[in-house]
GROMACS .gro file of N, CA and C in nm:
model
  468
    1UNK      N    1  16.348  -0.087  29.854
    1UNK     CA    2  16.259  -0.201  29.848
    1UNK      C    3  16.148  -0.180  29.952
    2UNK      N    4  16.057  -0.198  29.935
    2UNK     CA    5  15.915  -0.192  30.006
    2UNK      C    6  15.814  -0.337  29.982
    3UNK      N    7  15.764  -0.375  30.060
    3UNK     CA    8  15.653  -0.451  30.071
    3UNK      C    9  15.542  -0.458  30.157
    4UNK      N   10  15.430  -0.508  30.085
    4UNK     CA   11  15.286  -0.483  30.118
    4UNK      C   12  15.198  -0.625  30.129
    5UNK      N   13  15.153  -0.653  30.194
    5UNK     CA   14  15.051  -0.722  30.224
    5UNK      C   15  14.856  -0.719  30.203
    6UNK      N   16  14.809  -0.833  30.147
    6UNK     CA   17  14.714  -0.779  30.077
    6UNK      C   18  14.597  -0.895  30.130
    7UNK      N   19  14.480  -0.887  30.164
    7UNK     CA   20  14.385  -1.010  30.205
    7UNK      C   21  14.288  -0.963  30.152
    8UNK      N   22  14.181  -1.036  30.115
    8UNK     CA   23  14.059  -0.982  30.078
    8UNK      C   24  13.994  -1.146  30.090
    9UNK      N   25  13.795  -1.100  30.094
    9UNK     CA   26  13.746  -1.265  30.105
    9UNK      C   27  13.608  -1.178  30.056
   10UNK      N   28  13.505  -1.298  29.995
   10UNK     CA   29  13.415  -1.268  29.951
   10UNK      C   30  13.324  -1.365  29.961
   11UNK      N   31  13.174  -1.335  29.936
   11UNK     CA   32  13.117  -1.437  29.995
   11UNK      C   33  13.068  -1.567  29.874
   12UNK      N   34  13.020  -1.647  29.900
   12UNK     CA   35  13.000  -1.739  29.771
   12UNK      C   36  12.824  -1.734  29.751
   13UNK      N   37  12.809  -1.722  29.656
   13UNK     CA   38  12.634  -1.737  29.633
   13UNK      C   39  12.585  -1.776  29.506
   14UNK      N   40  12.437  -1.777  29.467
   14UNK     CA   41  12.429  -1.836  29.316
   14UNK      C   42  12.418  -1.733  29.262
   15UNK      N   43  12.392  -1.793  29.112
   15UNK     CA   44  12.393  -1.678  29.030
   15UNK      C   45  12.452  -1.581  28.965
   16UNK      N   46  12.614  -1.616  29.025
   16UNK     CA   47  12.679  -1.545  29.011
   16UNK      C   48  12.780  -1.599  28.912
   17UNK      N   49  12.914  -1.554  28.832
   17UNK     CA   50  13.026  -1.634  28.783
   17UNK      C   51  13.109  -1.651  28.909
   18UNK      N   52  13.231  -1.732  28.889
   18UNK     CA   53  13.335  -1.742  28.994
   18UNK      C   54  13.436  -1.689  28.911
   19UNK      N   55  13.472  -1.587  28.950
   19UNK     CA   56  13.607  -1.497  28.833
   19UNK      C   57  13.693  -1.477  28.988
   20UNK      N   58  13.844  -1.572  28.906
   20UNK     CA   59  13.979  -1.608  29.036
   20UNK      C   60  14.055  -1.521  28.922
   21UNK      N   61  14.151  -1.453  28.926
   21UNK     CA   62  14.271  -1.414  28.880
   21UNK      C   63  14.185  -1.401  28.720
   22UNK      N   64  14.104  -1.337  28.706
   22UNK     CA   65  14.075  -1.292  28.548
   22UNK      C   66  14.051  -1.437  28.454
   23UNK      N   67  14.028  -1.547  28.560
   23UNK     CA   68  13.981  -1.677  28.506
   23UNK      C   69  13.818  -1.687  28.514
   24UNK      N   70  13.736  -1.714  28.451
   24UNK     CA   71  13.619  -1.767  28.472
   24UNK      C   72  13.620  -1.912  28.485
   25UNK      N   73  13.576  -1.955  28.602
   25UNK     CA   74  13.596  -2.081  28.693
   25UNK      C   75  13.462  -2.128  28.691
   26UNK      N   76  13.451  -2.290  28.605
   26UNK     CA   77  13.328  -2.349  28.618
   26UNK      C   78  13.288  -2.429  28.758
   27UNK      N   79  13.193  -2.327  28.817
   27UNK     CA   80  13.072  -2.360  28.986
   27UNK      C   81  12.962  -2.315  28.979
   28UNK      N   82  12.866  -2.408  29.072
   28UNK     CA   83  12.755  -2.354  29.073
   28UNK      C   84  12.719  -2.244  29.133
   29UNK      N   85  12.867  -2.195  29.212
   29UNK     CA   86  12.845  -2.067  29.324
   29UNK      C   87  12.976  -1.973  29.246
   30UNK      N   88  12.915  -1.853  29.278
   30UNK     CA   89  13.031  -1.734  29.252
   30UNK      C   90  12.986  -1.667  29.352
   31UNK      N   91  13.106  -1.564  29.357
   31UNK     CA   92  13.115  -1.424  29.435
   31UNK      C   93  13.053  -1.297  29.419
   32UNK      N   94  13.022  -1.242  29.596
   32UNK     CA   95  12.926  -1.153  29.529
   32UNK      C   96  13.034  -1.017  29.586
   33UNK      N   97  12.966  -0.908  29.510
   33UNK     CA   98  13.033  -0.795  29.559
   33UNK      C   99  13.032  -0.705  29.427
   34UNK      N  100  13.056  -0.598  29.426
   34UNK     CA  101  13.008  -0.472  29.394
   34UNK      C  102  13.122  -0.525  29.243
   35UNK      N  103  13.212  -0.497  29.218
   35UNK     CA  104  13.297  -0.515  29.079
   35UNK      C  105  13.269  -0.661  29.013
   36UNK      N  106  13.346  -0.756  29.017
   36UNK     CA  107  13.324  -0.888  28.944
   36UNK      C  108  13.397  -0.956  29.076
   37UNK      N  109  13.452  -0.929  29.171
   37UNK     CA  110  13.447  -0.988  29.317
   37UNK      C  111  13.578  -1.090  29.315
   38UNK      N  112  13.677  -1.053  29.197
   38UNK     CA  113  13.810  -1.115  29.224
   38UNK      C  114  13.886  -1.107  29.299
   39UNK      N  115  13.844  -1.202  29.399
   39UNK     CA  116  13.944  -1.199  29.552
   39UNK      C  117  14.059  -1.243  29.520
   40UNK      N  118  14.130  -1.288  29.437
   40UNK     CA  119  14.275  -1.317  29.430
   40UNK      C  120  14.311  -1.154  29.385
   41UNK      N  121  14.265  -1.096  29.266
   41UNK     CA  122  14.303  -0.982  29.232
   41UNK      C  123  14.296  -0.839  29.273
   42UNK      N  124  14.225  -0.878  29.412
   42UNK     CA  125  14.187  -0.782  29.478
   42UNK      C  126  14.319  -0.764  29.622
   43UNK      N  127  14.330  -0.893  29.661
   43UNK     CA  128  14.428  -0.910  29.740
   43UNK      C  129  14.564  -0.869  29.686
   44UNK      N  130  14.621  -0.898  29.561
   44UNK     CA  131  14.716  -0.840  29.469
   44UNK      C  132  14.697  -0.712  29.495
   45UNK      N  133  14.614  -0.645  29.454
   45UNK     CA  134  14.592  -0.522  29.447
   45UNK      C  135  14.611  -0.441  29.587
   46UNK      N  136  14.596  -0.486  29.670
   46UNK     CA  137  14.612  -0.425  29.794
   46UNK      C  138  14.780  -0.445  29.832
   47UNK      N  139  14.810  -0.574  29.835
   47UNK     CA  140  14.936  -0.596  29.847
   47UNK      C  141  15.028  -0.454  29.808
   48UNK      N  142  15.009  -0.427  29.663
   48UNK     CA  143  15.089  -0.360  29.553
   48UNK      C  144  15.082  -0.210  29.614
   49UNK      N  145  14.903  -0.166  29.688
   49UNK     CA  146  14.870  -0.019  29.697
   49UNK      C  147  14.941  -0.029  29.812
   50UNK      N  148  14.945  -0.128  29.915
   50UNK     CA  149  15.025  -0.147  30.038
   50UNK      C  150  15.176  -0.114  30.018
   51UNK      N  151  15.200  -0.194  29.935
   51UNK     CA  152  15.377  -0.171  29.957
   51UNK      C  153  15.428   0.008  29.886
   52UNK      N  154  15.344   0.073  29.816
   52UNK     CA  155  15.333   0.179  29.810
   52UNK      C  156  15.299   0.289  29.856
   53UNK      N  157  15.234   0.262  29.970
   53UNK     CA  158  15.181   0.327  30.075
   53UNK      C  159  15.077   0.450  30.026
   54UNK      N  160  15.024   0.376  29.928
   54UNK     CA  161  14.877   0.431  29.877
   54UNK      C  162  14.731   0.381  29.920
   55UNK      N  163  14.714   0.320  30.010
   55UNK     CA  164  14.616   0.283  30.064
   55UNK      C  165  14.569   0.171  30.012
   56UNK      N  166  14.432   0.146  29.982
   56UNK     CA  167  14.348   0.001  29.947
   56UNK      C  168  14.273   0.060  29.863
   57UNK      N  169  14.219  -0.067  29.802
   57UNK     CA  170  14.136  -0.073  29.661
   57UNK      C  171  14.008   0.003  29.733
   58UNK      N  172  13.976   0.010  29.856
   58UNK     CA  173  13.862   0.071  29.862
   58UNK      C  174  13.865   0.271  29.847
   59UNK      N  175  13.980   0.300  29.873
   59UNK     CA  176  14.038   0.402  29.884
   59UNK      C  177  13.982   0.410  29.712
   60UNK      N  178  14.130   0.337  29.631
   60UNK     CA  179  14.073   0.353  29.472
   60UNK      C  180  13.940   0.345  29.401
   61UNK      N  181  13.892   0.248  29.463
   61UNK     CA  182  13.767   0.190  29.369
   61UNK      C  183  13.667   0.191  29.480
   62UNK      N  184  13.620   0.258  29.510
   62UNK     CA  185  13.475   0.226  29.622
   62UNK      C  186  13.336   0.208  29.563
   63UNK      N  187  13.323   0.085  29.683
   63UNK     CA  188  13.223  -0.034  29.602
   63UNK      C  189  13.067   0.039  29.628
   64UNK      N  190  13.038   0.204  29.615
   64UNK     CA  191  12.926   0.250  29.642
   64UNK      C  192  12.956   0.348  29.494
   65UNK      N  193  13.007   0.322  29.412
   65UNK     CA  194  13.053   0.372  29.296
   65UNK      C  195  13.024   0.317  29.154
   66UNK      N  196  12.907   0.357  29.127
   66UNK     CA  197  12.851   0.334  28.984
   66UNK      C  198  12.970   0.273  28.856
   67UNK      N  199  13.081   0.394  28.865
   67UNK     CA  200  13.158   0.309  28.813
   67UNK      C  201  13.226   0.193  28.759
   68UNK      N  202  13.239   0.113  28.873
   68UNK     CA  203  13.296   0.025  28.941
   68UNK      C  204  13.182  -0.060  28.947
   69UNK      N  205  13.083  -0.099  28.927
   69UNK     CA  206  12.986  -0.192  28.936
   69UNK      C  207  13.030  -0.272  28.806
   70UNK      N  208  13.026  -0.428  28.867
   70UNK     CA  209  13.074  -0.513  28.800
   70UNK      C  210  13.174  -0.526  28.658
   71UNK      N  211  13.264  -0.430  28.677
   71UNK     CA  212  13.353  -0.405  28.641
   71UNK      C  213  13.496  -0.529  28.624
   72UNK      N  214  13.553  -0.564  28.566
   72UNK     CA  215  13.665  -0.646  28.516
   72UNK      C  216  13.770  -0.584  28.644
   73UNK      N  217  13.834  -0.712  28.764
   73UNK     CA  218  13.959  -0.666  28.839
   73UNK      C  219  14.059  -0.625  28.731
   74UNK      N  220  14.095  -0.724  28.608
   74UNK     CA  221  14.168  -0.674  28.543
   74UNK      C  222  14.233  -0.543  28.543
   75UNK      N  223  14.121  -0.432  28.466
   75UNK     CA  224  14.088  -0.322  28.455
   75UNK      C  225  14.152  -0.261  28.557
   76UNK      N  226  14.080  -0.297  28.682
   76UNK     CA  227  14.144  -0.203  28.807
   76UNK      C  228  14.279  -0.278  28.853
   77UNK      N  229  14.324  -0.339  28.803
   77UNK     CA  230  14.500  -0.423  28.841
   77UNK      C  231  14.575  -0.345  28.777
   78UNK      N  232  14.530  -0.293  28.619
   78UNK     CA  233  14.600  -0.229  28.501
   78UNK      C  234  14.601  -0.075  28.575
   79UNK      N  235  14.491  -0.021  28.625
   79UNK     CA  236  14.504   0.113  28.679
   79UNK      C  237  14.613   0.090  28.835
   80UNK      N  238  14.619   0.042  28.924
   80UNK     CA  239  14.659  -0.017  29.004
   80UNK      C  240  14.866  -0.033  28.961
   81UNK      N  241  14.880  -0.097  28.869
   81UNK     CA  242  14.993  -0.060  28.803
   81UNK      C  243  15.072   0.040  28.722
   82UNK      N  244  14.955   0.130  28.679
   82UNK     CA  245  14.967   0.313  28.625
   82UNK      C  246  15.004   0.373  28.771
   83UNK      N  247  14.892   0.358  28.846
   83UNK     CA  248  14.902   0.390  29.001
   83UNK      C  249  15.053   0.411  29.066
   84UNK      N  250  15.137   0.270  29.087
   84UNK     CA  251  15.257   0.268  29.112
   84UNK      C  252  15.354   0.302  29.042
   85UNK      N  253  15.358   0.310  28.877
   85UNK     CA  254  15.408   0.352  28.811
   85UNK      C  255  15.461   0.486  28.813
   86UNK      N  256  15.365   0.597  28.847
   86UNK     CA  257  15.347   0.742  28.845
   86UNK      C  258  15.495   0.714  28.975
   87UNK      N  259  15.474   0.708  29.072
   87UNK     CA  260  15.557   0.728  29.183
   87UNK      C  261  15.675   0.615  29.171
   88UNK      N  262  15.737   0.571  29.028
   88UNK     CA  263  15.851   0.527  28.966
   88UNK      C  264  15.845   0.405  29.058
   89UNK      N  265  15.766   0.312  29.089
   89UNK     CA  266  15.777   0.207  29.142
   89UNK      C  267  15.769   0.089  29.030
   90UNK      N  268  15.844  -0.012  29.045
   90UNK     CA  269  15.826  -0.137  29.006
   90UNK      C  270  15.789  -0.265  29.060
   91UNK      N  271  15.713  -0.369  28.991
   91UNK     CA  272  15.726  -0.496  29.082
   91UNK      C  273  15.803  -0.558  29.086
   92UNK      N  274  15.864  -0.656  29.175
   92UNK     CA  275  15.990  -0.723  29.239
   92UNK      C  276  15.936  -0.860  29.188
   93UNK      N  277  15.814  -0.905  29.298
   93UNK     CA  278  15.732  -1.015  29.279
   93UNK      C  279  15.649  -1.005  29.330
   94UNK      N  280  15.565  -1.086  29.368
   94UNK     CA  281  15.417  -1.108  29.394
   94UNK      C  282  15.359  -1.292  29.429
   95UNK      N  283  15.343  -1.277  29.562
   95UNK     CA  284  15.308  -1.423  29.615
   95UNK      C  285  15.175  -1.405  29.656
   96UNK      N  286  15.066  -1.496  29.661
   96UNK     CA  287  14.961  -1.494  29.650
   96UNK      C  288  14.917  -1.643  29.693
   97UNK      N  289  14.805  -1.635  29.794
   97UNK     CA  290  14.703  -1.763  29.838
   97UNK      C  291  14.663  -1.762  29.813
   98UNK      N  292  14.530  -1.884  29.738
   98UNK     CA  293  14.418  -1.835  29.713
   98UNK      C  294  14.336  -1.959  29.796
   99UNK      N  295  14.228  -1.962  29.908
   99UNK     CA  296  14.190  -2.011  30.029
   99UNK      C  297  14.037  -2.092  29.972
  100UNK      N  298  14.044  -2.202  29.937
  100UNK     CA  299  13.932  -2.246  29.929
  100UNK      C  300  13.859  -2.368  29.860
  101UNK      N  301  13.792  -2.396  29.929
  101UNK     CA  302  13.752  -2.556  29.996
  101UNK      C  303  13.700  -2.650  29.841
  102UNK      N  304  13.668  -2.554  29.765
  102UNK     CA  305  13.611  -2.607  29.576
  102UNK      C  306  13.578  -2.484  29.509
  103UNK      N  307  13.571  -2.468  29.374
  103UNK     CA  308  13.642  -2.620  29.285
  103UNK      C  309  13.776  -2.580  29.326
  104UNK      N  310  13.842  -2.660  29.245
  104UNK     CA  311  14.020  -2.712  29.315
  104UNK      C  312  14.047  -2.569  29.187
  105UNK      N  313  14.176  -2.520  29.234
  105UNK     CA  314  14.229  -2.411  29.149
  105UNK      C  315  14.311  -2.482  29.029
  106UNK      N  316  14.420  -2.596  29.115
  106UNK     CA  317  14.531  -2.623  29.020
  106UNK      C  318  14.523  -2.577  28.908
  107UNK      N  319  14.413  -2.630  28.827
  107UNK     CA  320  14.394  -2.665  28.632
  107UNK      C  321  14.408  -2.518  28.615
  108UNK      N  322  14.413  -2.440  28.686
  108UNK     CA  323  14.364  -2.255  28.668
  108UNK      C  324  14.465  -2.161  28.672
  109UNK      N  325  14.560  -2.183  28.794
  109UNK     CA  326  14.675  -2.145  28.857
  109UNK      C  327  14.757  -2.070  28.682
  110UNK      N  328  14.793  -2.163  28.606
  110UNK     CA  329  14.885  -2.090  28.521
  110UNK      C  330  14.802  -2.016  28.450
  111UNK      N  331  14.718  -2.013  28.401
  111UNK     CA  332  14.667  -1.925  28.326
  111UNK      C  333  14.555  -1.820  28.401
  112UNK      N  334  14.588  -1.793  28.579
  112UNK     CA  335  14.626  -1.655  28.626
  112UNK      C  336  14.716  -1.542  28.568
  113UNK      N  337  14.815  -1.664  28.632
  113UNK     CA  338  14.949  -1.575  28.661
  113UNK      C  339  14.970  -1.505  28.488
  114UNK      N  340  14.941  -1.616  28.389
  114UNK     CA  341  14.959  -1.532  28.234
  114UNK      C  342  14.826  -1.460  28.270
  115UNK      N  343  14.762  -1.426  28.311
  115UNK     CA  344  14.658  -1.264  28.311
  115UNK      C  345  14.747  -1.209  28.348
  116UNK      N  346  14.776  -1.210  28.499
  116UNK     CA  347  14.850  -1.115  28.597
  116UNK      C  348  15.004  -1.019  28.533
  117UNK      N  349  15.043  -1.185  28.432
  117UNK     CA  350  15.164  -1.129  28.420
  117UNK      C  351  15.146  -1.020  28.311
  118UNK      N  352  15.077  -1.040  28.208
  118UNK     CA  353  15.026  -0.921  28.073
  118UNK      C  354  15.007  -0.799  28.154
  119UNK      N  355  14.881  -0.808  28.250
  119UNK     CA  356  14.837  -0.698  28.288
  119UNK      C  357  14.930  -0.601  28.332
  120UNK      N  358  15.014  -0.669  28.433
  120UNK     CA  359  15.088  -0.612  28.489
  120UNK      C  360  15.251  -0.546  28.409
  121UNK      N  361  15.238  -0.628  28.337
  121UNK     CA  362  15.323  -0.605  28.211
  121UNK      C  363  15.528  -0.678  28.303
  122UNK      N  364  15.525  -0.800  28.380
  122UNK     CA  365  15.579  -0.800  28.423
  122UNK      C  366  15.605  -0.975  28.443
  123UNK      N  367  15.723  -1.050  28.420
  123UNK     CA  368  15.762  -1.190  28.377
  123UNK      C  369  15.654  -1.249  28.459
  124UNK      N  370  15.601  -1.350  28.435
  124UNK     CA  371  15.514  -1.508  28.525
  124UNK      C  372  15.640  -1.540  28.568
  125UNK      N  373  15.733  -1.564  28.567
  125UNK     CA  374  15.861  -1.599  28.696
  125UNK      C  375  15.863  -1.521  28.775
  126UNK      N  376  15.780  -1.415  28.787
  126UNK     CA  377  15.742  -1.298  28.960
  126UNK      C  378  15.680  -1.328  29.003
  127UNK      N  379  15.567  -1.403  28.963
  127UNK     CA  380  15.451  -1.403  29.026
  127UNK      C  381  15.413  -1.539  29.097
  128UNK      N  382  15.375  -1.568  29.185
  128UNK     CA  383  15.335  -1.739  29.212
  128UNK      C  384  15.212  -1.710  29.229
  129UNK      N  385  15.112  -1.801  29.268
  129UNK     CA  386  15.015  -1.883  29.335
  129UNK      C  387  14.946  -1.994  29.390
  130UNK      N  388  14.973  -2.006  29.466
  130UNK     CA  389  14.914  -2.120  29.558
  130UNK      C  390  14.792  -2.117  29.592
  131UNK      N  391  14.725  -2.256  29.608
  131UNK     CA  392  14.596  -2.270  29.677
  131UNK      C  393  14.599  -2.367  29.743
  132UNK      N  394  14.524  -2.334  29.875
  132UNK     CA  395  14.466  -2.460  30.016
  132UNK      C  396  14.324  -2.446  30.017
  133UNK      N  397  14.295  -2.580  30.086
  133UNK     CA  398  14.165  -2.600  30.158
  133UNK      C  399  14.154  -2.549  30.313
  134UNK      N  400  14.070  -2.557  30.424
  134UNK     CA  401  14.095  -2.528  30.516
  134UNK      C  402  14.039  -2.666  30.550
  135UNK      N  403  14.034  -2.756  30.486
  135UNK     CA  404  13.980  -2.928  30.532
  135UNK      C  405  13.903  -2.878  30.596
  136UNK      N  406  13.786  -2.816  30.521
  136UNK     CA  407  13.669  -2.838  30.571
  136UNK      C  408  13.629  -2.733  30.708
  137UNK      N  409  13.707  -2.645  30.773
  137UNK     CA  410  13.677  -2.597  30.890
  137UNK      C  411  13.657  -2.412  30.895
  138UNK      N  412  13.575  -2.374  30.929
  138UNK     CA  413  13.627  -2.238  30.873
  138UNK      C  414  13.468  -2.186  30.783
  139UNK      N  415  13.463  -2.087  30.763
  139UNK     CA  416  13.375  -2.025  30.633
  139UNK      C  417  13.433  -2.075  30.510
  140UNK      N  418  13.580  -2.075  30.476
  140UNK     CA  419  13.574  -2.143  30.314
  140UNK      C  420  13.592  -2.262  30.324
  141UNK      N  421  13.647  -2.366  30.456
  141UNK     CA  422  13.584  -2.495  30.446
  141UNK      C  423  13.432  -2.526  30.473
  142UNK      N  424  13.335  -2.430  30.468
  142UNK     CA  425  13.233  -2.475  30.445
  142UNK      C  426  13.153  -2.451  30.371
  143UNK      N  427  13.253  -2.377  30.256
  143UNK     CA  428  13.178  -2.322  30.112
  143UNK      C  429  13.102  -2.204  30.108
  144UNK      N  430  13.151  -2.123  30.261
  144UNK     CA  431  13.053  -2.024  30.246
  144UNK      C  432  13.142  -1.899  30.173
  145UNK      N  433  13.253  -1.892  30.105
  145UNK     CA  434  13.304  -1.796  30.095
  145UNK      C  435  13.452  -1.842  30.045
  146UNK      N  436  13.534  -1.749  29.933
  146UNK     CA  437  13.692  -1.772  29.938
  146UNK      C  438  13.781  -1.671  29.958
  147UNK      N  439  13.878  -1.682  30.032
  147UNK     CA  440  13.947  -1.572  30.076
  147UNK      C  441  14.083  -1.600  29.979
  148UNK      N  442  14.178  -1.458  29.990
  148UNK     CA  443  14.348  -1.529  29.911
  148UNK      C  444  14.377  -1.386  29.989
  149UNK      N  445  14.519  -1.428  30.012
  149UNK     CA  446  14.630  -1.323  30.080
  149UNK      C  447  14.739  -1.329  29.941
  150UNK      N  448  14.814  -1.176  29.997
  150UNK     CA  449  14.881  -1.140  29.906
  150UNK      C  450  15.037  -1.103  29.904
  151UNK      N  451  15.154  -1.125  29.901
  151UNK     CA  452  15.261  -1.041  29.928
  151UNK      C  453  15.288  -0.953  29.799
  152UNK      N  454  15.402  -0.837  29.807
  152UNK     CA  455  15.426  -0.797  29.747
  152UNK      C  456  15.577  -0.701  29.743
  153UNK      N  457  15.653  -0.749  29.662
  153UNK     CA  458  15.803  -0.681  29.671
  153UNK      C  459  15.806  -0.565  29.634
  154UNK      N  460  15.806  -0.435  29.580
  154UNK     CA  461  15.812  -0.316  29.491
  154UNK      C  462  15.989  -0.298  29.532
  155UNK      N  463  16.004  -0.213  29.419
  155UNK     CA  464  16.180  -0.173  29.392
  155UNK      C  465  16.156  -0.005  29.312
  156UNK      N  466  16.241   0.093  29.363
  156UNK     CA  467  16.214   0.210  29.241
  156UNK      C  468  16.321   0.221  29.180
   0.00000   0.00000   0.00000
């Protein structure tokens, strides 16, 4: 058994979509950053390369990479799970924050985890997610940004 830990944060701006866990989330602000800027799925993703001791998504996917320009996390969650696969790893579970001050996640939360769980090819009874505010204090209590942390169990 191995586990990994995963954080990632991004900043909030216009113009952009707000894509949480392979959800498109109705705001007037989304995330910016080089792929489609899914900080929940990015934090997953690290968690998973973490508890495998394969490094970080920047390692995999680096955000100076044509490729990878606005690209679906999906996509790189599904490679990300080939990834661990190769070295006969499985997922255990997967706990996940997701940090931030609006819109509210709740209405969203399950129909993550059914992305996460397809992608990953692995039960929604593994996976949780939670979301907080920071009441207001902080960069994502002041809307400038949302962060989510990640755990992660692996088993071979």
């Amino acid at each position: 058994m191995r586990i990994g830990m995963g954080y990632d944060v991004h900043k909030l701006i216009k113009d952009r979509p707000l894509i949480i866990g392979g959800v498109r989330i109705p705001h007037d602000l989304g995330l910016l950053g080089h792929s489609d800027a899914d900080v929940l799925l990015h934090a997953i993703m690290d968690s998973i390369l973490g508890a495998a001791a394969l490094g970080d998504i920047g390692k995999h996917f680096p955000d100076n990479c044509d490729k990878y320009k606005d690209i679906s996390s999906i996509v790189l969650l599904k490679h990300t799970a080939d990834l661990i696969a190769e070295k006969g790893y499985h997922i255990v579970n997967i706990d996940s924050t997701i940090i931030a001050q609006k819109p509210k996640m709740a209405p969203y939360i399950d129909l993550m985890r059914e992305n996460i769980s397809s992608t990953l090819n692995i039960s929604k009874d593994d996976i949780n997610i939670k979301a907080t505010t920071e009441e207001g204090l902080g960069f994502t209590g002041k809307e400038l940004g949302i962060s989510a942390q990640s755990i992660c169990l692996l088993s071979k």
